[in-house]
Tab-separated table of C-alpha atoms in Angstrom:
chain	number	residue	atom	x	y	z
A	1	UNK	CA	-18.023	38.684	15.088
A	2	UNK	CA	-15.682	37.484	12.349
A	3	UNK	CA	-12.031	38.565	12.597
A	4	UNK	CA	-10.952	41.515	10.491
A	5	UNK	CA	-9.097	40.297	7.394
A	6	UNK	CA	-6.461	43.043	7.588
A	7	UNK	CA	-5.574	43.564	11.227
A	8	UNK	CA	-2.457	45.323	12.446
A	9	UNK	CA	-0.832	41.974	13.142
A	10	UNK	CA	-1.503	40.486	9.709
A	11	UNK	CA	1.667	41.828	8.044
A	12	UNK	CA	4.229	40.602	10.635
A	13	UNK	CA	2.386	37.288	10.933
A	14	UNK	CA	2.357	36.947	7.167
A	15	UNK	CA	6.094	37.664	7.014
A	16	UNK	CA	6.781	35.018	9.660
A	17	UNK	CA	4.605	32.554	7.770
A	18	UNK	CA	6.554	33.353	4.599
A	19	UNK	CA	9.839	32.814	6.446
A	20	UNK	CA	8.619	29.436	7.718
A	21	UNK	CA	7.604	28.461	4.186
A	22	UNK	CA	10.975	29.483	2.783
A	23	UNK	CA	12.769	27.575	5.528
A	24	UNK	CA	11.054	24.425	4.261
A	25	UNK	CA	11.041	25.197	0.552
A	26	UNK	CA	14.602	26.476	-0.003
A	27	UNK	CA	16.426	23.259	1.038
A	28	UNK	CA	14.072	21.077	-1.012
A	29	UNK	CA	14.283	23.463	-3.960
A	30	UNK	CA	18.075	23.484	-3.710
A	31	UNK	CA	18.069	19.698	-3.818
A	32	UNK	CA	16.102	19.747	-7.058
A	33	UNK	CA	18.102	22.664	-8.471
A	34	UNK	CA	21.491	21.052	-7.835
A	35	UNK	CA	20.469	17.546	-8.852
A	36	UNK	CA	22.659	16.055	-11.615
A	37	UNK	CA	19.768	15.625	-14.037
A	38	UNK	CA	22.000	14.805	-17.014
A	39	UNK	CA	23.615	11.930	-15.130
A	40	UNK	CA	20.474	10.847	-13.302
A	41	UNK	CA	19.908	7.723	-15.388
A	42	UNK	CA	23.535	6.665	-15.054
A	43	UNK	CA	23.595	7.262	-11.315
A	44	UNK	CA	20.287	5.503	-10.645
A	45	UNK	CA	21.392	2.513	-12.727
A	46	UNK	CA	24.016	1.737	-10.092
A	47	UNK	CA	23.942	-1.677	-8.423
A	48	UNK	CA	22.840	-0.357	-5.028
A	49	UNK	CA	19.879	1.834	-5.988
A	50	UNK	CA	17.327	-0.800	-6.983
A	51	UNK	CA	17.896	-3.126	-4.011
A	52	UNK	CA	18.028	-0.209	-1.552
A	53	UNK	CA	14.798	1.316	-2.874
A	54	UNK	CA	13.013	-2.028	-2.958
A	55	UNK	CA	14.144	-2.860	0.576
A	56	UNK	CA	13.092	0.587	1.801
A	57	UNK	CA	9.587	0.269	0.352
A	58	UNK	CA	9.181	-3.290	1.610
A	59	UNK	CA	10.389	-2.559	5.141
A	60	UNK	CA	8.507	0.735	5.471
A	61	UNK	CA	5.264	-0.877	4.311
A	62	UNK	CA	5.732	-3.874	6.619
A	63	UNK	CA	6.542	-1.595	9.555
A	64	UNK	CA	3.436	0.477	8.828
A	65	UNK	CA	1.196	-2.607	8.737
A	66	UNK	CA	2.625	-3.792	12.054
A	67	UNK	CA	2.159	-0.300	13.487
A	68	UNK	CA	-1.491	-0.330	12.383
A	69	UNK	CA	-2.050	-3.753	13.916
A	70	UNK	CA	-0.553	-2.722	17.260
A	71	UNK	CA	-0.943	1.054	17.281
A	72	UNK	CA	-4.670	1.346	16.560
A	73	UNK	CA	-5.675	-0.741	19.624
A	74	UNK	CA	-3.146	1.157	21.721
A	75	UNK	CA	-4.520	4.530	20.595
A	76	UNK	CA	-8.074	3.317	21.277
A	77	UNK	CA	-7.126	2.199	24.794
A	78	UNK	CA	-5.360	5.479	25.565
A	79	UNK	CA	-8.410	7.417	24.349
A	80	UNK	CA	-10.820	5.655	26.707
A	81	UNK	CA	-11.910	7.255	29.974
A	82	UNK	CA	-9.999	5.657	32.816
A	83	UNK	CA	-10.396	5.601	36.564
A	84	UNK	CA	-7.708	6.982	38.853
A	85	UNK	CA	-5.456	3.914	38.923
A	86	UNK	CA	-5.923	3.085	35.241
A	87	UNK	CA	-5.549	6.775	34.415
A	88	UNK	CA	-2.084	6.804	35.951
A	89	UNK	CA	-1.166	3.736	33.953
A	90	UNK	CA	-2.501	5.371	30.776
A	91	UNK	CA	-0.449	8.500	31.501
A	92	UNK	CA	2.687	6.376	31.933
A	93	UNK	CA	1.999	4.487	28.694
A	94	UNK	CA	1.320	7.770	26.872
A	95	UNK	CA	4.683	9.105	28.038
A	96	UNK	CA	6.319	5.873	26.886
A	97	UNK	CA	4.722	6.239	23.447
A	98	UNK	CA	5.941	9.823	23.201
A	99	UNK	CA	9.559	9.053	24.105
A	100	UNK	CA	10.628	7.703	20.669
A	101	UNK	CA	9.405	10.991	19.157
A	102	UNK	CA	11.975	12.989	21.120
A	103	UNK	CA	14.774	10.467	21.564
A	104	UNK	CA	17.709	10.712	19.149
A	105	UNK	CA	17.231	7.792	16.719
A	106	UNK	CA	20.718	6.480	17.516
A	107	UNK	CA	19.691	6.146	21.171
A	108	UNK	CA	16.690	4.158	20.019
A	109	UNK	CA	19.021	1.892	18.064
A	110	UNK	CA	21.211	1.354	21.123
A	111	UNK	CA	18.120	0.550	23.196
A	112	UNK	CA	16.953	-1.958	20.579
A	113	UNK	CA	20.400	-3.536	20.521
A	114	UNK	CA	20.445	-3.894	24.307
A	115	UNK	CA	16.953	-5.401	24.240
A	116	UNK	CA	17.077	-7.650	21.172
A	117	UNK	CA	20.810	-8.139	20.568
A	118	UNK	CA	22.375	-11.560	21.051
A	119	UNK	CA	23.372	-10.510	24.572
A	120	UNK	CA	20.256	-8.402	25.112
A	121	UNK	CA	17.520	-8.812	27.677
A	122	UNK	CA	15.136	-10.470	25.215
A	123	UNK	CA	17.527	-11.301	22.391
A	124	UNK	CA	19.648	-13.661	24.460
A	125	UNK	CA	16.542	-15.750	25.229
A	126	UNK	CA	15.488	-15.752	21.588
A	127	UNK	CA	18.955	-16.956	20.592
A	128	UNK	CA	19.153	-19.737	23.200
A	129	UNK	CA	15.558	-20.955	23.044
A	130	UNK	CA	14.709	-20.545	19.369
A	131	UNK	CA	18.001	-19.840	17.598
A	132	UNK	CA	16.648	-16.453	16.432
A	133	UNK	CA	19.132	-13.621	15.921
A	134	UNK	CA	17.626	-10.223	15.143
A	135	UNK	CA	20.478	-7.671	14.891
A	136	UNK	CA	21.858	-6.913	11.425
A	137	UNK	CA	18.955	-8.591	9.631
A	138	UNK	CA	16.058	-7.294	7.546
A	139	UNK	CA	13.792	-8.011	10.525
A	140	UNK	CA	15.935	-5.607	12.554
A	141	UNK	CA	15.264	-2.907	9.948
A	142	UNK	CA	11.506	-3.401	10.306
A	143	UNK	CA	11.719	-3.474	14.104
A	144	UNK	CA	13.722	-0.242	14.117
A	145	UNK	CA	11.166	1.447	11.886
A	146	UNK	CA	8.242	0.279	14.019
A	147	UNK	CA	9.958	1.622	17.130
A	148	UNK	CA	10.437	5.112	15.726
A	149	UNK	CA	7.359	5.370	13.475
A	150	UNK	CA	4.468	3.783	15.380
A	151	UNK	CA	4.228	6.682	17.898
A	152	UNK	CA	3.285	9.019	15.003
A	153	UNK	CA	0.273	6.826	14.284
A	154	UNK	CA	-0.715	6.465	17.939
A	155	UNK	CA	-0.466	10.182	18.720
A	156	UNK	CA	-2.399	11.152	15.574
A	157	UNK	CA	-5.182	8.657	16.234
A	158	UNK	CA	-5.556	9.055	19.987
A	159	UNK	CA	-6.668	12.673	19.722
A	160	UNK	CA	-9.328	11.822	17.143
A	161	UNK	CA	-10.641	8.896	19.181
A	162	UNK	CA	-10.699	10.922	22.383
A	163	UNK	CA	-12.805	13.666	20.737
A	164	UNK	CA	-15.285	11.379	18.966
A	165	UNK	CA	-19.000	11.580	19.712
A	166	UNK	CA	-19.966	8.424	21.676
A	167	UNK	CA	-23.650	8.726	20.744
A	168	UNK	CA	-23.322	6.560	17.617
A	169	UNK	CA	-21.422	3.875	19.515
A	170	UNK	CA	-24.055	3.856	22.258
A	171	UNK	CA	-26.800	3.611	19.650
A	172	UNK	CA	-25.084	0.631	18.036
A	173	UNK	CA	-24.749	-1.079	21.413
A	174	UNK	CA	-28.460	-0.605	22.177
A	175	UNK	CA	-29.221	-2.298	18.835
A	176	UNK	CA	-27.308	-5.375	19.981
A	177	UNK	CA	-23.912	-4.847	18.375
A	178	UNK	CA	-20.966	-6.428	20.151
A	179	UNK	CA	-17.951	-4.407	21.271
A	180	UNK	CA	-15.940	-5.679	18.303
A	181	UNK	CA	-18.740	-4.808	15.863
A	182	UNK	CA	-19.030	-1.313	17.341
A	183	UNK	CA	-15.284	-0.801	17.037
A	184	UNK	CA	-15.118	-2.152	13.495
A	185	UNK	CA	-18.245	-0.589	11.988
A	186	UNK	CA	-18.619	2.637	13.999
A	187	UNK	CA	-15.441	3.702	15.803
A	188	UNK	CA	-12.938	3.059	13.007
A	189	UNK	CA	-15.033	4.684	10.229
A	190	UNK	CA	-15.463	7.770	12.417
A	191	UNK	CA	-11.697	7.961	12.877
A	192	UNK	CA	-10.868	7.087	9.253
A	193	UNK	CA	-9.241	10.462	8.371
A	194	UNK	CA	-7.050	10.292	11.483
A	195	UNK	CA	-6.119	6.675	10.718
A	196	UNK	CA	-5.134	7.650	7.178
A	197	UNK	CA	-3.154	10.675	8.357
A	198	UNK	CA	-1.357	8.621	11.001
A	199	UNK	CA	-0.634	5.879	8.484
A	200	UNK	CA	0.941	8.325	6.039
A	201	UNK	CA	3.069	9.908	8.778
A	202	UNK	CA	4.090	6.489	10.044
A	203	UNK	CA	5.052	5.240	6.577
A	204	UNK	CA	6.990	8.390	5.716
A	205	UNK	CA	8.871	8.275	9.027
A	206	UNK	CA	9.682	4.596	8.522
A	207	UNK	CA	10.902	5.230	4.978
A	208	UNK	CA	13.272	7.950	6.168
A	209	UNK	CA	14.554	6.160	9.271
A	210	UNK	CA	18.344	6.186	9.570
A	211	UNK	CA	19.841	6.341	13.074
A	212	UNK	CA	18.134	3.380	14.743
A	213	UNK	CA	18.491	1.303	11.583
A	214	UNK	CA	22.236	1.749	11.143
A	215	UNK	CA	22.825	1.110	14.859
A	216	UNK	CA	20.645	-1.979	15.236
A	217	UNK	CA	20.559	-3.407	11.696
A	218	UNK	CA	23.820	-2.188	10.183
A	219	UNK	CA	24.426	-1.189	6.575
A	220	UNK	CA	24.628	-4.355	4.490
A	221	UNK	CA	23.672	-4.002	0.799
A	222	UNK	CA	20.700	-6.130	-0.162
A	223	UNK	CA	19.907	-7.031	3.447
A	224	UNK	CA	19.729	-3.932	5.632
A	225	UNK	CA	20.843	-1.048	3.406
A	226	UNK	CA	17.787	1.143	2.947
A	227	UNK	CA	17.744	4.301	0.840
A	228	UNK	CA	18.739	6.684	3.679
A	229	UNK	CA	21.729	4.463	4.435
A	230	UNK	CA	22.632	4.332	0.755
A	231	UNK	CA	22.482	8.155	0.633
A	232	UNK	CA	24.795	8.379	3.644
A	233	UNK	CA	27.306	5.974	2.088
A	234	UNK	CA	27.150	7.682	-1.310
A	235	UNK	CA	27.689	11.113	0.270
A	236	UNK	CA	31.156	10.014	1.364
A	237	UNK	CA	32.216	8.698	-2.042
A	238	UNK	CA	30.030	10.284	-4.748
A	239	UNK	CA	28.013	13.385	-3.732
A	240	UNK	CA	26.194	13.411	-7.077
A	241	UNK	CA	24.932	9.895	-6.431
A	242	UNK	CA	23.805	10.952	-2.962
A	243	UNK	CA	21.836	13.845	-4.442
A	244	UNK	CA	20.279	11.555	-7.053
A	245	UNK	CA	19.204	9.062	-4.371
A	246	UNK	CA	17.809	11.909	-2.284
A	247	UNK	CA	15.731	13.097	-5.235
A	248	UNK	CA	14.317	9.579	-5.629
A	249	UNK	CA	13.344	9.468	-1.946
A	250	UNK	CA	11.777	12.912	-2.209
A	251	UNK	CA	9.824	11.875	-5.308
A	252	UNK	CA	8.537	8.659	-3.714
A	253	UNK	CA	7.342	10.477	-0.591
A	254	UNK	CA	5.739	13.260	-2.633
A	255	UNK	CA	3.881	10.825	-4.906
A	256	UNK	CA	2.525	8.828	-1.961
A	257	UNK	CA	1.439	11.913	-0.041
A	258	UNK	CA	-0.281	13.415	-3.093
A	259	UNK	CA	-1.962	10.118	-3.958
A	260	UNK	CA	-3.323	9.630	-0.452
A	261	UNK	CA	-4.341	13.244	0.044
A	262	UNK	CA	-7.365	12.868	-2.244
A	263	UNK	CA	-8.630	9.868	-0.287
A	264	UNK	CA	-7.999	11.680	2.988
A	265	UNK	CA	-9.969	14.739	1.882
A	266	UNK	CA	-12.820	12.632	0.483
A	267	UNK	CA	-13.017	10.679	3.749
A	268	UNK	CA	-13.259	13.928	5.634
A	269	UNK	CA	-15.997	15.134	3.313
A	270	UNK	CA	-18.045	11.985	3.879
A	271	UNK	CA	-17.744	12.348	7.634
A	272	UNK	CA	-18.821	15.987	7.522
A	273	UNK	CA	-21.683	15.145	5.205
């Protein structure tokens, strides 16, 4: 029996849904409403905007590619059926993946500094053995973004892989396909919408990363100053510039999400068909 369209609970639920929508829409609308549109060109022509935006796009895209390279295999492994001992290990790894989602980003930056700083657990070895210093470099920006953004990809993809129908994979194996061929030609296409959704979430989270970046990479124009850091610095000196930079970030995220949404929906339609 289909649910009644106008139940007794529909009005309060609708009001709560409206409140949730307003809670999201009002701040973003206020940002657009209060933006200094007349001075936008002047403010965006500043010397820090171009380099900060370019660095943000470069680092976020690089972090997303690294997250895909490492996160997809991790999500696949977590989604597999495990025995008792391996199941405990998978549960521990799953908890580890989830931690960056709930940790304050600044804590993540401190952890990265203690791990990869010049006196860190790994960083000290990198400095002595290879002369590599990670903190306060562009590489540190990417590493910070991978740390905070890759879990979004893994969590999104694991659920889809865990709920996939194994019949097609088994059929491919009986036809002589190797494990790699099954993964590449069957498993990944089946999970394509989840991969795309996780990729978008990962990229958006990397683009907006602030706390771990400023703690581990610092705020050096042209080298580590991404757009969120530029907004923070501008907010202290020129609020109009901060609003203008925020509008640019909002526009970039909106354009990417809208552009990818069509591909996401079409992928879903092909799978359902």
